[in-house]
Coordinates of C-alpha atoms and ligand atoms in Angstrom, one line a residue:
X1 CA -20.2 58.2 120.0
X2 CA -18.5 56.5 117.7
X3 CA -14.9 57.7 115.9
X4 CA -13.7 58.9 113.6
X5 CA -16.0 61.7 113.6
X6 CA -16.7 62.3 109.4
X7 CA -16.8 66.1 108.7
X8 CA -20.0 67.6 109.2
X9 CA -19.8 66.5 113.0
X10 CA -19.8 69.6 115.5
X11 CA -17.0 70.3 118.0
X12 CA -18.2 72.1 121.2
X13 CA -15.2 74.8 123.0
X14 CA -15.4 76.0 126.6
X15 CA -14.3 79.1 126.1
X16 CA -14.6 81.8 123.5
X17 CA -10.6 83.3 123.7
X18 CA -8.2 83.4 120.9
X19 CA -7.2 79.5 120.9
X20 CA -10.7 78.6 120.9
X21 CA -10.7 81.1 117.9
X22 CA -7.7 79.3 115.9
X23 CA -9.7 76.0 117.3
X24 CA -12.2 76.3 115.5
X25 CA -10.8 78.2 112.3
X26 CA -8.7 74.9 112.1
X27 CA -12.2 72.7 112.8
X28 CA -13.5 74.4 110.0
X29 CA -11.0 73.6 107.6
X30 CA -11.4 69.9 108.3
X31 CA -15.4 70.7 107.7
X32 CA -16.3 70.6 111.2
X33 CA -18.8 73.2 112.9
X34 CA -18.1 74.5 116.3
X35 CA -20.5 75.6 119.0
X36 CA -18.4 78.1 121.4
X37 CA -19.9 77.9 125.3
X38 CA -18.0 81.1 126.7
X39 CA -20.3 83.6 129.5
X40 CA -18.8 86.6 127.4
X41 CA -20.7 88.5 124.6
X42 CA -18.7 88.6 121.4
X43 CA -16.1 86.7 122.3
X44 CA -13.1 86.2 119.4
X45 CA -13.5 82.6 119.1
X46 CA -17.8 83.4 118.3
X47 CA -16.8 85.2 115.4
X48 CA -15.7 82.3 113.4
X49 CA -18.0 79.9 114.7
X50 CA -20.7 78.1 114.0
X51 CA -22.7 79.0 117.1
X52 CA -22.1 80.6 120.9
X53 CA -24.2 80.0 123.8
X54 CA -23.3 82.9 126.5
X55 CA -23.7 81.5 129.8
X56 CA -21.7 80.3 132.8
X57 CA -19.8 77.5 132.0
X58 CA -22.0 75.4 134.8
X59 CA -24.9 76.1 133.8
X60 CA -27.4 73.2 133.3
X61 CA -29.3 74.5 130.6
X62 CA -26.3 75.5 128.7
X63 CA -24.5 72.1 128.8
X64 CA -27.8 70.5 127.9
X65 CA -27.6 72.4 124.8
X66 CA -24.4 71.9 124.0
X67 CA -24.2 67.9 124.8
X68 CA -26.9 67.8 122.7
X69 CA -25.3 69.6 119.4
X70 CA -21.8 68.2 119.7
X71 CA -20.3 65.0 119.0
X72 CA -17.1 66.2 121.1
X73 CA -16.5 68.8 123.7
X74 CA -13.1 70.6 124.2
X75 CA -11.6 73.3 126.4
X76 CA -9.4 76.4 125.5
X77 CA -8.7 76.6 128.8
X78 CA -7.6 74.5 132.3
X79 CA -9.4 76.3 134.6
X80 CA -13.0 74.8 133.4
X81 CA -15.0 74.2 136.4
X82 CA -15.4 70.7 137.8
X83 CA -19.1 71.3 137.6
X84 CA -18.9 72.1 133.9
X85 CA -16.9 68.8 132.9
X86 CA -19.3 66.7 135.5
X87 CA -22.5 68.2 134.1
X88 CA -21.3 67.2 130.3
X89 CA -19.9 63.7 131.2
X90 CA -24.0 63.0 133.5
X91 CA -25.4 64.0 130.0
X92 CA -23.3 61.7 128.2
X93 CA -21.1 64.0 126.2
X94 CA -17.8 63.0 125.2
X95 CA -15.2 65.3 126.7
X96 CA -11.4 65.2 125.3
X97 CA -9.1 65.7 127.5
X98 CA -10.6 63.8 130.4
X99 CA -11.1 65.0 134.0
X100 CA -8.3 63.6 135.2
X101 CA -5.7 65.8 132.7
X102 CA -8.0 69.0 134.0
X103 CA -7.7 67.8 137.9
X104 CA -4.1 67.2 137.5
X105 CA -3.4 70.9 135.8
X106 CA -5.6 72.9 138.3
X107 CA -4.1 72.3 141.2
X108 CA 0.1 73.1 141.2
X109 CA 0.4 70.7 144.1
X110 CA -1.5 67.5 142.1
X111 CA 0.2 68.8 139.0
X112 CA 4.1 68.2 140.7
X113 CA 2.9 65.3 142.2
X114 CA 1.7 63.5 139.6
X115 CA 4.9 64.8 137.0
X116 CA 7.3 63.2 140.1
X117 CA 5.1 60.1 139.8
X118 CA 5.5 59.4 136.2
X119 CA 8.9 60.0 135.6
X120 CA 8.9 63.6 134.7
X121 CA 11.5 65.5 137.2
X122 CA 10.4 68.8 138.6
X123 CA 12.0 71.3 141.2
X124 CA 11.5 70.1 144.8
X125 CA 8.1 71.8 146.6
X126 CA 5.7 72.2 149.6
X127 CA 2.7 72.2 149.9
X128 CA 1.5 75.3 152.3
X129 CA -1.6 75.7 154.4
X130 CA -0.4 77.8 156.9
X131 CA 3.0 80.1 157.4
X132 CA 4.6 77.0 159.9
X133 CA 4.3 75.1 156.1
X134 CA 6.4 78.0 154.6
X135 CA 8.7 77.9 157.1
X136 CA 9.4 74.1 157.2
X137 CA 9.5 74.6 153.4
X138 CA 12.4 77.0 153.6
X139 CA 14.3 74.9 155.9
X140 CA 14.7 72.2 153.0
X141 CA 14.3 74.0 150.2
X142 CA 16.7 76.8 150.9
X143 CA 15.5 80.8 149.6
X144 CA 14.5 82.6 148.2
X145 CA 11.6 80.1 147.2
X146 CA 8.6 80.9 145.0
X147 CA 5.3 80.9 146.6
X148 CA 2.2 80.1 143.9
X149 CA -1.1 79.9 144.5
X150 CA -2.2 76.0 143.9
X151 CA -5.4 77.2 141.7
X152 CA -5.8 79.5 139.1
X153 CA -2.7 81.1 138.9
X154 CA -1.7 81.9 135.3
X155 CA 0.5 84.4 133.4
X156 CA 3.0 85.0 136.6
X157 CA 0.0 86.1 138.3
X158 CA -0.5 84.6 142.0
X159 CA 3.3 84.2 142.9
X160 CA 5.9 86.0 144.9
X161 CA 9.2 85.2 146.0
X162 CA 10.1 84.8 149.8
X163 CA 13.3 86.3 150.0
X164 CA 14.3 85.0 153.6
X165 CA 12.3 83.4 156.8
X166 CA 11.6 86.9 158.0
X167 CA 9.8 87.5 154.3
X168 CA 7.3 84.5 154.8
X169 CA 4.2 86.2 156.8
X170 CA 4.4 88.8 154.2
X171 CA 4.9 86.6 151.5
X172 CA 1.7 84.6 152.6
X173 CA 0.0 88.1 153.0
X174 CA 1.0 89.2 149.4
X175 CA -0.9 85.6 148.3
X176 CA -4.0 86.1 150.2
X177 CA -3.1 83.2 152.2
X178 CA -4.4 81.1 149.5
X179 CA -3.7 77.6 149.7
X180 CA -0.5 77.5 147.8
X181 CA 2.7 75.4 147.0
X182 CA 6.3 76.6 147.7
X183 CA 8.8 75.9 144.7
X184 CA 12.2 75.6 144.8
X185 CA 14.3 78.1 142.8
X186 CA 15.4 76.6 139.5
X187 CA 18.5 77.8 138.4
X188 CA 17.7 77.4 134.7
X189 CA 19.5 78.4 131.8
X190 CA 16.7 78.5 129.2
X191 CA 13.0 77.7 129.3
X192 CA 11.6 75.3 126.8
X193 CA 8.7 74.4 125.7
X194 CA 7.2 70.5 124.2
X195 CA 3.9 70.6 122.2
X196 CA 2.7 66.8 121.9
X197 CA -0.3 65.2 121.3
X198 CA -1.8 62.2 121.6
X199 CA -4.2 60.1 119.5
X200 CA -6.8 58.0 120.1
X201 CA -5.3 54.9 119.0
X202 CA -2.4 55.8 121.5
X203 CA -0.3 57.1 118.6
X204 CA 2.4 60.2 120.1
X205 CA 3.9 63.4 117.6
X206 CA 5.9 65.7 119.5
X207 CA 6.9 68.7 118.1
X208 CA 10.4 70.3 117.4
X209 CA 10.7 72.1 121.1
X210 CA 10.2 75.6 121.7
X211 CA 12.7 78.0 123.6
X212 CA 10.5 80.9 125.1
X213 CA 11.0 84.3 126.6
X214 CA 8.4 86.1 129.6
X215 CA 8.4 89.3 130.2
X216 CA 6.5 90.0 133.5
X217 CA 5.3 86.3 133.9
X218 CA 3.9 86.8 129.8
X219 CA 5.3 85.6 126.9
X220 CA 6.4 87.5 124.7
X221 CA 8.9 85.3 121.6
X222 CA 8.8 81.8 121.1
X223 CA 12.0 81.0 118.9
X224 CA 11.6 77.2 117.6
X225 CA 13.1 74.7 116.8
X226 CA 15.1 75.8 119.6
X227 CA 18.4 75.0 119.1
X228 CA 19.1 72.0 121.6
X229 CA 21.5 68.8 121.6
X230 CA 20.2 64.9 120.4
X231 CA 20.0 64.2 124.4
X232 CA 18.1 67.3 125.5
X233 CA 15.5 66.7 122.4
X234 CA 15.2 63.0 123.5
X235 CA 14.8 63.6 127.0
X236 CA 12.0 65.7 126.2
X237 CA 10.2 64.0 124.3
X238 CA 10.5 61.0 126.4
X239 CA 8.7 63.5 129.7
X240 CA 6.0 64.6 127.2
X241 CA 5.0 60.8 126.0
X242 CA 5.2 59.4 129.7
X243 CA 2.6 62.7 130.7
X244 CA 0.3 61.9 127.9
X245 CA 0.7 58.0 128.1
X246 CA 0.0 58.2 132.0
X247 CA -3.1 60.9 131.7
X248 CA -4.7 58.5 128.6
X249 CA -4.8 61.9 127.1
X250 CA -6.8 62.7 124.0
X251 CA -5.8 66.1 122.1
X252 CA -2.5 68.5 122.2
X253 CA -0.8 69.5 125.4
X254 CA 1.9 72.4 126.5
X255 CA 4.9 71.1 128.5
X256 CA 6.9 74.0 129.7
X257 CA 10.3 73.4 130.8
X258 CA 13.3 74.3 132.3
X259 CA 16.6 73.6 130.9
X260 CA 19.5 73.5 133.2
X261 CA 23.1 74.2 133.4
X262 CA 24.5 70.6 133.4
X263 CA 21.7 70.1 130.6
X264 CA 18.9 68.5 132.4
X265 CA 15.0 69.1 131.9
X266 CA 12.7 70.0 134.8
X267 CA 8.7 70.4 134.1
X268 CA 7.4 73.8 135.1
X269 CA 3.8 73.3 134.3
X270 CA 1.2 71.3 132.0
X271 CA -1.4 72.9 130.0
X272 CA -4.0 70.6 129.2
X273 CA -4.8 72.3 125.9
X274 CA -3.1 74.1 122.4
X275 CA -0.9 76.7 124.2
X276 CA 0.9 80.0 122.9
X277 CA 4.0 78.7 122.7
X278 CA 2.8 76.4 119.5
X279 CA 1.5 79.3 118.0
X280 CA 4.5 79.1 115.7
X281 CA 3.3 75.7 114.2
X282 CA 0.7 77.4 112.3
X283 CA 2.8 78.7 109.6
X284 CA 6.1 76.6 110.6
X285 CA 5.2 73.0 110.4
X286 CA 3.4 70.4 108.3
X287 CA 0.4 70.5 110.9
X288 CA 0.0 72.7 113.0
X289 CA -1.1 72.2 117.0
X290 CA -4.8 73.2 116.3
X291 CA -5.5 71.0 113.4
X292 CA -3.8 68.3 115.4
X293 CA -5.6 68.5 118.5
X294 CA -9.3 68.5 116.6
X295 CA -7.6 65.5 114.6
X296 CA -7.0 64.1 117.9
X297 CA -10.5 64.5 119.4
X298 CA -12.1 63.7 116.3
X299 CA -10.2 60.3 116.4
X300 CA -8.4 61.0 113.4
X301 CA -4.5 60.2 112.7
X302 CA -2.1 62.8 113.9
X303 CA -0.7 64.8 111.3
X304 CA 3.2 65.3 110.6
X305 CA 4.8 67.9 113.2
X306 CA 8.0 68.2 110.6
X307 CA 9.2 71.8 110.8
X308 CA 9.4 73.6 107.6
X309 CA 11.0 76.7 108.7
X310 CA 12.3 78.1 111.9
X311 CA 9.9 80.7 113.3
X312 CA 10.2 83.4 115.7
X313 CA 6.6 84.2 116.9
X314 CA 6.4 87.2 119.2
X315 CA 3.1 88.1 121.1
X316 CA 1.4 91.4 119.9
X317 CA 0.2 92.9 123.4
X318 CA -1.9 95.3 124.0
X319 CA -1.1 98.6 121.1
X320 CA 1.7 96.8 119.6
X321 CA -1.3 95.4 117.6
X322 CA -1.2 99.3 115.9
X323 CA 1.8 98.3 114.2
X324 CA -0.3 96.2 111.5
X325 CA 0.6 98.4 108.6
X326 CA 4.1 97.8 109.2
X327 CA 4.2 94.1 109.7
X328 CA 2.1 93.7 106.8
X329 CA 5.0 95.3 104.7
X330 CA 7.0 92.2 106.3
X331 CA 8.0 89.7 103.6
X332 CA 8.2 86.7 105.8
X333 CA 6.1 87.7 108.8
X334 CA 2.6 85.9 108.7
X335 CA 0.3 87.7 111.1
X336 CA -2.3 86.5 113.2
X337 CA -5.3 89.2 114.7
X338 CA -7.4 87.6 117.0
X339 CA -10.7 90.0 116.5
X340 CA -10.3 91.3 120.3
X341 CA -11.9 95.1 120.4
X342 CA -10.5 97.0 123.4
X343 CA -6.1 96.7 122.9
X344 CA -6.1 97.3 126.8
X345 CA -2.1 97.4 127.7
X346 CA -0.7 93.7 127.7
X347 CA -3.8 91.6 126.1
X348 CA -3.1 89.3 123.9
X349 CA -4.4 90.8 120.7
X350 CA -2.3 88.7 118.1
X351 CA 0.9 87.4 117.5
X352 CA 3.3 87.6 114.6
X353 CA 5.3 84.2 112.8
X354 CA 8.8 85.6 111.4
X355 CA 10.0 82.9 109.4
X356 CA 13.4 81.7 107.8
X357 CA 15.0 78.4 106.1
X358 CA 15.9 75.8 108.4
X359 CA 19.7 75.4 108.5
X360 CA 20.6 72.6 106.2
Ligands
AMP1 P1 4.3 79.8 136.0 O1 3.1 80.6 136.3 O2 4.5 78.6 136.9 O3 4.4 79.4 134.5 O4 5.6 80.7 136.2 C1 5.8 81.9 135.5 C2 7.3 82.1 135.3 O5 7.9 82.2 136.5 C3 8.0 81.0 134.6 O6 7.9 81.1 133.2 C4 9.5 81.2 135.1 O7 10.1 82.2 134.4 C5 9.2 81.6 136.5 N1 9.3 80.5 137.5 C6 8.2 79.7 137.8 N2 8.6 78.7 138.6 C7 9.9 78.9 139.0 C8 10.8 78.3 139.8 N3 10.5 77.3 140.6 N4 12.1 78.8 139.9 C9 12.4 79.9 139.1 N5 11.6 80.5 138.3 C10 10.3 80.1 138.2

């Protein structure tokens, strides 16, 4: 394959949720087709695609298919499995990010690992086979500590807190004595977020950083630009470039982060893809993440990330979507509906971009 791709090329998405959805609305725009692979029926991102094939995502004929009709392949999200991404690279499709980003982001003990290894700080962890692991964990990381599962946690789901020594059996029950990691607590002040992206040529943009709010291990506001000193917006832009430069990375990526009292940044977690907390660069910057990451992947320059107003994007879960009559009658709020059917209580169903000036 040879880039840049011209438009008219086809992007193939594992995945059919709502980033594939704003994926492939922002493909379009450049005048690239996508082909969705996604084992759901009607899935949001199919309804503004070119094509969908429904299968599982390891499939052989399926990934026949779609190495043969696109020019790329992406992912909408990290928990692809290794068979997919093996059975696309034996057929000689190009795949953006590589293996390595997805290894690296599936597996929490990899992922700290890696982020200690390249110069981006993290709390101190364990990695736990068995409850004597917890144990020795708790000795030298103090407690409470945060058990995760290593794989395919997401959304606060697959983590508890052991409270003591006495709390680790259950603990490890309340896991399903998965294999896990053990995370020292970080006493952060504010979580952050860094969307950056990488090029082909090697070229970096980092976006204005991102100061987020959960609410039972989900997002719910993204307020951004966060406000945050020269230092702190250095420092983490400096952690994103080093992850992206180390991975070879080709496409956007989520860094979230914690922001501590005396001012430094630790890295929670990677997402090796566009992530919710850049939804607010759709209506709040120059370019936003999606065009950028199929820029990216399509080996084209990376657009400008300059903010043109400060955005508060809040998460529409679940029947908050109901309120669409209202926030229609919002001047400055530019909504995004992702298409989804059932509004079954906390699914993502579409989010909502208040905007203002920047301060001068
Ligand atoms: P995660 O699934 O790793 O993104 O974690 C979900 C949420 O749990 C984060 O957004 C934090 O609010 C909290 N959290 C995760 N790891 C830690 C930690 N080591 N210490 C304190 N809070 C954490």
């Amino acid at each position: 394959m040879t880039f840049p791709l011209p438009p008219g090329s086809t992007i193939g998405v594992l995945g059919g949720g709502q980033l594939g959805r704003m994926l492939a609305l922002a493909a379009a725009r450049l005048g690239f087709d996508t082909v969705i692979l996604t084992p759901e029926t009607n899935a949001c991102a199919s309804c503004v695609a070119a094509q969908t094939i429904v299968a599982d995502y390891a499939d052989p004929e399926a990934l026949e298919a779609l190495a043969g009709l696109a020019d790329v392949v992406t992912y909408e999200f990290e928990n692809v499995p290794a068979a997919a991404v093996e059975g696309l690279t034996a057929l000689g499709a190009e795949t953006a990010p590589g293996r390595r980003a997805l290894a690296v982001a599936q597996d929490r003990v990899e992922e700290k690992t890696f982020l200690n290894a390249c110069g981006a700080p993290t709390v101190g962890f364990a990695a736990v086979d068995s409850l004597a692991d917890i144990l020795a964990g708790l000795d030298r990381l103090g407690a409470p500590a945060l058990l995760k599962t290593r794989r395919e946690g997401y959304d606060g789901k697959g983590q508890t807190w052991v409270e003591s020594h006495a709390d680790a059996e259950a603990a490890y029950e309340r896991i399903g004595r998965a294999p896990a990691i053990l995370e020292a607590r970080a006493d952060f002040v504010r979580e952050l977020s860094v969307i950056a992206a990488r090029g082909r040529d090697g070229d970096v943009a980092t976006y204005p950083l991102g100061e987020n709010h959960h609410e039972n291990g989900v997002l719910r506001r993204t307020s951004a630009p966060a406000e945050v000193s020269d230092a702190t917006n250095q420092a983490a832009q400096t952690i994103a470039a080093r992850i992206l430069t180390t991975l070879d990375y080709v496409g956007v990526i989520g860094v979230e982060l914690f922001e501590l009292a005396d001012g430094r940044l630790l890295v929670n977690e990677i997402a090796p893809r566009v992530h919710n907390t850049g939804h607010w660069t759709l209506d709040g910057c120059e370019v936003d993440q999606f065009e950028q990451h199929i820029r990216a992947i399509a080996g084209w320059p990376l657009g400008p990330v300059t903010p043109l107003a400060h955005v508060e994007m809040d998460n529409l879960l679940g029947g908050e979507a109901d309120s669409w009559p209202a926030l229609m009658g919002e001047t400055r709020a530019r909504v995004w509906f992702y298409g989804k059917g059932e509004a079954r209580p906390g699914r993502k169903m579409g989010h909502v971009n208040r905007l203002r000036p920047l301060k001068g």
